[in-house]
Amino acid sequence: MTMERAVAPAQRAVDILGGDVSESALKGYLDGLPGVDAVGLEQRAAGLGTRSIKTSSKKWALDRIIELIDLTTLEGADTPGKVRSLVAKALVPDATDLATPRVAAVCVYGDMVPHAVEALGAAHGDPDQGLVSVAAVATAFPSGRASRAVKLADTRDAVAAGADEIDMVIDRGAFLSGRWGQVFDEIVAVKDACRKTDGRYAHLKVILETGELNTYDNVRRASVLAILAGGDFIKTSTGKVSPAATLPVTLLMLEVVRDWHRWTGEKIGVKPAGGIRTSKDAIKYLVTVAETLGEEWLVPHLFRYGASSLLNDVLLQRQKLASGRYSGPNYVTID
């Protein structure tokens, strides 16, 4: 299945660095990346943020946004019942319009994975085929403050329970201290822990927590590091830190992915998460992806929105297109 590309942990780094995957080699490579022109980046993002789409294309855009959402609940008060309700909404986002597409995935804590898998039933599978994946946050999300053994056990438990995707957090303390080899090794180890009994891998999304990385240069370095270590996706944020996803940071990550693709021919996914709450904002990201990487990236295995409240706004906008008037919030389910 598309969702389960098997990239051997660290193989990319071996290929790029010529077999020397040492701390000094990583540091030399990452330090050699060109600096980010912050003014230029923010101007490009601002320009893309003003692009509009034709009214005739708006329904397509809204439907595509739904198909790219990781519908999320990550609260300490989550229960099996809440997860079952989330899955019900993922499968039938709008009970008044059964033609509404399904979301790409539901994203939950690891201990909620069995409940999500059970609730999905036969609809559990590859979102590129119209099914719904189960994503689990792991590695001591959101802080990442735990021993590596705990992080790997967290990952293995979620995969064994049926998670198709793992959203891990990097050790930002280690990264900001310049211990890039430690961050690299941990991503490699988590990727290895994503291996299933049949030899396939759960899809690995690497959360950079860009709001804590302080500079655009650090975001670029962390993005490249995550790709080198075997990440299938690079993800902006946990949604628990402010700022979360921003258009300039997401554009920068998309440009890293674009350059990687031009260099290697390999496609990496991008997931902005946190703070994208309205259709208007989501369309800005959609346009930015299309302009930077092409519409071929607007598929579930290459682009996702991490969101909890975005879906309701998109549904209200769809209803307005159909009826010509805005529905009240009572016309969508409460998350």
Coordinates of C-alpha atoms in Angstrom, one line a residue:
M1 CA 0.0 0.0 0.0
T2 CA 1.1 3.5 -0.6
M3 CA 0.9 4.3 3.1
E4 CA 3.6 1.8 4.0
R5 CA 6.6 2.6 1.9
A6 CA 9.6 0.8 3.5
V7 CA 12.6 3.1 3.8
A8 CA 15.3 1.4 5.7
P9 CA 16.3 3.5 8.8
A10 CA 19.3 5.7 8.1
Q11 CA 19.7 4.5 4.5
R12 CA 19.2 8.0 3.1
A13 CA 22.0 9.3 5.3
V14 CA 24.3 6.5 4.2
D15 CA 23.5 7.3 0.6
I16 CA 24.0 11.1 1.0
L17 CA 26.9 11.1 3.4
G18 CA 28.8 8.3 1.7
G19 CA 28.6 5.9 4.6
D20 CA 30.0 8.2 7.3
V21 CA 27.0 8.8 9.5
S22 CA 28.9 10.2 12.4
E23 CA 28.1 13.2 14.6
S24 CA 30.8 15.2 12.8
A25 CA 29.6 14.2 9.4
L26 CA 26.0 15.2 10.2
K27 CA 27.2 18.5 11.7
G28 CA 29.3 19.3 8.6
Y29 CA 26.5 18.5 6.3
L30 CA 23.8 20.5 8.2
D31 CA 26.1 23.4 8.8
G32 CA 26.8 23.5 5.1
L33 CA 23.1 24.1 4.3
P34 CA 22.6 27.7 2.9
G35 CA 21.1 30.2 5.4
V36 CA 17.4 31.1 5.1
D37 CA 16.6 34.5 3.7
A38 CA 13.9 35.3 6.3
V39 CA 12.7 38.5 4.6
G40 CA 12.4 36.7 1.2
L41 CA 10.7 33.7 2.8
E42 CA 8.1 35.8 4.6
Q43 CA 7.4 37.8 1.4
R44 CA 6.9 34.6 -0.6
A45 CA 4.5 33.3 2.1
A46 CA 2.6 36.5 2.2
G47 CA 2.2 36.6 -1.6
L48 CA 1.0 33.0 -1.6
G49 CA -1.4 33.8 1.2
T50 CA -3.2 36.4 -0.9
R51 CA -3.8 34.0 -3.8
S52 CA -7.5 33.2 -4.3
I53 CA -9.3 30.4 -6.0
K54 CA -12.2 30.6 -8.4
T55 CA -15.6 30.0 -7.0
S56 CA -16.0 27.1 -9.4
S57 CA -13.0 25.5 -7.8
K58 CA -14.0 26.1 -4.2
K59 CA -16.0 22.9 -3.7
W60 CA -13.1 20.9 -5.1
A61 CA -10.7 22.7 -2.6
L62 CA -13.0 22.1 0.3
D63 CA -13.4 18.4 -0.5
R64 CA -9.7 18.0 -0.9
I65 CA -9.0 19.7 2.4
I66 CA -11.3 17.2 4.1
E67 CA -9.5 14.3 2.4
L68 CA -6.2 15.6 3.8
I69 CA -7.3 16.1 7.4
D70 CA -5.9 14.0 10.3
L71 CA -8.9 14.4 12.6
T72 CA -7.4 14.6 16.0
T73 CA -8.2 14.2 19.7
L74 CA -5.2 14.4 22.0
E75 CA -6.5 15.3 25.4
G76 CA -5.9 13.8 28.8
A77 CA -9.7 13.3 29.2
D78 CA -10.0 11.2 26.0
T79 CA -12.1 8.1 26.4
P80 CA -12.9 5.1 24.2
G81 CA -16.4 6.7 23.7
K82 CA -14.9 10.0 22.5
V83 CA -12.6 8.1 20.1
R84 CA -15.6 6.1 18.7
S85 CA -17.4 9.4 18.1
L86 CA -14.3 10.8 16.4
V87 CA -14.2 7.8 14.1
A88 CA -18.0 8.2 13.3
K89 CA -17.3 11.7 12.2
A90 CA -14.3 10.7 10.2
L91 CA -16.4 8.2 8.3
V92 CA -19.5 10.4 7.9
P93 CA -18.4 14.0 8.3
D94 CA -21.8 15.5 7.3
A95 CA -24.8 13.3 7.8
T96 CA -26.9 15.7 5.7
D97 CA -24.6 15.1 2.7
L98 CA -23.4 11.5 2.3
A99 CA -21.3 12.5 -0.7
T100 CA -18.9 14.4 1.7
P101 CA -15.5 12.7 1.5
R102 CA -13.9 11.0 4.5
V103 CA -10.9 12.4 6.3
A104 CA -7.5 10.8 5.8
A105 CA -6.9 9.6 9.3
V106 CA -7.9 9.8 13.0
C107 CA -5.0 10.8 15.3
V108 CA -5.1 9.6 18.9
Y109 CA -2.9 8.6 21.8
G110 CA -1.4 5.1 21.6
D111 CA -3.7 3.6 24.2
M112 CA -6.7 4.7 22.1
V113 CA -5.5 2.9 19.0
P114 CA -7.4 -0.4 19.6
H115 CA -10.6 1.5 20.0
A116 CA -10.0 3.5 16.8
V117 CA -9.2 0.3 14.9
E118 CA -12.3 -1.5 16.2
A119 CA -14.6 1.5 15.4
L120 CA -13.3 1.8 11.8
G121 CA -13.8 -1.9 11.1
A122 CA -13.6 -2.5 7.3
A123 CA -13.1 1.2 6.6
H124 CA -9.6 1.0 8.3
G125 CA -6.9 1.3 5.7
D126 CA -5.1 3.4 3.1
P127 CA -6.7 6.9 2.7
D128 CA -5.4 7.0 -0.9
Q129 CA -8.0 4.2 -1.5
G130 CA -10.8 6.1 0.3
L131 CA -10.3 4.4 3.7
V132 CA -9.2 5.9 7.0
S133 CA -5.9 5.4 8.7
V134 CA -5.1 5.3 12.4
A135 CA -2.3 7.6 13.5
A136 CA -0.9 7.5 17.0
V137 CA 1.3 10.1 18.7
A138 CA 4.3 8.5 20.4
T139 CA 7.7 9.1 21.9
A140 CA 6.4 10.8 25.1
F141 CA 4.3 13.3 23.0
P142 CA 4.2 16.3 23.3
S143 CA 7.3 17.0 25.3
G144 CA 9.5 14.2 24.2
R145 CA 10.9 14.0 27.7
A146 CA 11.5 10.3 28.4
S147 CA 14.2 7.7 28.1
R148 CA 14.7 6.3 24.6
A149 CA 13.6 2.9 25.9
V150 CA 10.2 4.4 26.9
K151 CA 9.9 6.2 23.6
L152 CA 10.5 3.0 21.6
A153 CA 8.2 0.9 23.7
D154 CA 5.5 3.7 23.2
T155 CA 6.0 3.3 19.4
R156 CA 6.0 -0.5 19.3
D157 CA 2.9 -0.7 21.4
A158 CA 1.0 1.6 19.1
V159 CA 2.2 -0.2 16.0
A160 CA 1.3 -3.6 17.5
A161 CA -2.2 -2.3 18.3
G162 CA -2.8 -1.4 14.7
A163 CA -1.5 2.1 14.1
D164 CA -0.7 2.8 10.5
E165 CA 1.2 6.0 11.2
I166 CA 3.3 7.2 14.1
D167 CA 3.7 10.9 14.9
M168 CA 6.9 11.2 16.9
V169 CA 8.5 14.3 18.5
I170 CA 12.1 15.1 18.3
D171 CA 14.2 16.0 21.4
R172 CA 14.3 19.7 21.0
G173 CA 16.6 20.1 23.9
A174 CA 19.2 17.9 22.3
F175 CA 18.7 19.6 18.9
L176 CA 19.1 23.1 20.3
S177 CA 22.2 22.0 22.2
G178 CA 23.8 20.9 19.0
R179 CA 23.5 17.2 19.7
W180 CA 22.2 16.5 16.2
G181 CA 23.6 13.0 16.2
Q182 CA 21.5 12.1 19.2
V183 CA 18.4 13.4 17.5
F184 CA 19.3 11.5 14.3
D185 CA 19.9 8.3 16.2
E186 CA 16.6 8.6 18.0
I187 CA 14.6 9.1 14.8
V188 CA 16.4 6.1 13.2
A189 CA 15.5 4.0 16.3
V190 CA 11.9 5.1 16.2
K191 CA 11.7 4.3 12.5
D192 CA 13.0 0.8 13.2
A193 CA 10.4 0.5 15.9
C194 CA 7.7 1.2 13.3
R195 CA 8.5 -2.1 11.6
K196 CA 5.6 -4.5 11.5
T197 CA 5.7 -8.2 11.8
D198 CA 5.3 -8.6 8.0
G199 CA 8.3 -6.4 7.4
R200 CA 6.4 -3.3 6.4
Y201 CA 6.7 0.0 8.2
A202 CA 4.1 2.3 9.8
H203 CA 4.4 5.7 8.2
L204 CA 6.6 7.9 10.3
K205 CA 5.8 11.6 10.8
V206 CA 8.6 13.6 12.5
I207 CA 7.3 16.5 14.6
L208 CA 9.9 19.3 14.7
E209 CA 7.9 21.6 17.1
T210 CA 9.0 24.6 15.1
G211 CA 7.7 27.0 17.6
E212 CA 10.6 26.0 19.9
L213 CA 13.3 25.9 17.3
N214 CA 13.7 29.8 17.3
T215 CA 15.1 30.3 13.8
Y216 CA 14.3 29.5 10.2
D217 CA 17.8 28.0 9.8
N218 CA 17.1 25.6 12.6
V219 CA 13.8 24.6 11.0
R220 CA 15.6 23.9 7.8
R221 CA 18.3 21.8 9.6
A222 CA 15.8 19.9 11.6
S223 CA 13.7 19.2 8.4
V224 CA 16.8 17.8 6.6
L225 CA 17.9 15.8 9.6
A226 CA 14.4 14.2 9.9
I227 CA 14.5 13.2 6.2
L228 CA 18.0 11.8 6.4
A229 CA 17.0 9.7 9.4
G230 CA 14.1 8.1 7.5
G231 CA 11.0 10.2 8.2
D232 CA 8.2 9.8 5.7
F233 CA 6.7 13.1 6.7
I234 CA 8.0 16.3 8.4
K235 CA 5.4 17.9 10.7
T236 CA 5.5 21.4 12.1
S237 CA 4.1 21.1 15.5
T238 CA 2.3 19.1 18.3
G239 CA -0.4 21.7 18.5
K240 CA 0.5 22.2 22.2
V241 CA 3.0 25.0 21.7
S242 CA 2.5 28.5 20.4
P243 CA 3.3 29.4 17.7
A244 CA 2.2 26.1 16.0
A245 CA 1.9 25.9 12.2
T246 CA 2.6 29.2 10.3
L247 CA 2.6 29.7 6.5
P248 CA 6.3 30.9 6.3
V249 CA 7.5 27.9 8.3
T250 CA 5.4 25.5 6.3
L251 CA 6.6 27.1 3.1
L252 CA 10.2 26.6 4.2
M253 CA 9.6 22.9 4.9
L254 CA 7.9 22.5 1.6
E255 CA 10.9 24.0 -0.1
V256 CA 13.2 21.5 1.7
V257 CA 11.0 18.7 0.4
R258 CA 11.0 20.2 -3.1
D259 CA 14.8 20.4 -3.1
W260 CA 15.1 16.9 -1.8
H261 CA 12.9 15.6 -4.5
R262 CA 14.9 17.5 -7.2
W263 CA 18.1 16.0 -5.8
T264 CA 17.0 12.4 -5.1
G265 CA 13.6 11.9 -6.9
E266 CA 12.1 10.9 -3.6
K267 CA 8.8 12.4 -2.4
I268 CA 8.5 13.3 1.3
G269 CA 5.3 14.4 3.0
V270 CA 4.6 17.6 5.0
K271 CA 2.0 18.1 7.8
P272 CA 1.3 21.5 9.2
A273 CA -0.5 21.1 12.6
G274 CA -2.0 23.4 15.1
G275 CA -3.7 26.7 14.6
I276 CA -5.3 26.0 11.2
R277 CA -9.0 26.4 12.1
T278 CA -10.8 27.9 9.1
S279 CA -11.3 27.0 5.5
K280 CA -9.8 30.3 4.5
D281 CA -6.5 29.4 6.3
A282 CA -6.6 25.9 5.0
I283 CA -7.0 27.1 1.4
K284 CA -3.8 29.2 1.8
Y285 CA -1.9 26.1 2.7
L286 CA -3.5 24.2 -0.2
V287 CA -2.4 26.9 -2.7
T288 CA 1.1 27.1 -1.1
V289 CA 1.6 23.3 -1.6
A290 CA 0.3 23.4 -5.2
E291 CA 2.5 26.4 -6.1
T292 CA 5.7 25.0 -4.4
L293 CA 5.4 21.2 -5.1
G294 CA 2.6 20.9 -7.6
E295 CA -0.9 19.4 -7.3
E296 CA 0.6 15.9 -7.3
W297 CA 1.4 16.5 -3.6
L298 CA -2.2 17.1 -2.7
V299 CA -2.8 13.5 -1.8
P300 CA -3.0 11.9 1.7
H301 CA 0.4 10.2 1.6
L302 CA 2.2 13.5 0.8
F303 CA 0.2 16.2 2.6
R304 CA -1.9 16.4 5.7
Y305 CA -3.5 19.0 8.0
G306 CA -3.3 18.2 11.7
A307 CA -6.6 19.6 13.1
S308 CA -9.5 19.1 15.4
S309 CA -11.8 22.1 14.7
L310 CA -11.0 22.7 11.0
L311 CA -13.4 20.1 9.7
N312 CA -16.4 21.8 11.2
D313 CA -15.6 25.1 9.4
V314 CA -15.0 23.3 6.1
L315 CA -18.4 21.5 6.4
L316 CA -20.2 24.8 7.1
Q317 CA -18.6 26.3 4.0
R318 CA -19.6 23.3 1.9
Q319 CA -23.2 23.7 3.2
K320 CA -23.1 27.4 2.2
L321 CA -22.0 26.5 -1.3
A322 CA -24.9 24.0 -1.6
S323 CA -27.6 26.2 -0.1
G324 CA -26.5 29.7 -0.6
R325 CA -26.6 30.5 3.1
Y326 CA -24.6 29.8 6.2
S327 CA -25.8 27.1 8.5
G328 CA -25.5 27.5 12.2
P329 CA -23.0 25.5 14.3
N330 CA -25.8 23.2 15.3
Y331 CA -25.6 21.7 11.8
V332 CA -22.3 20.1 12.5
T333 CA -21.3 17.8 15.3
I334 CA -19.4 19.1 18.3
D335 CA -15.8 17.8 18.5

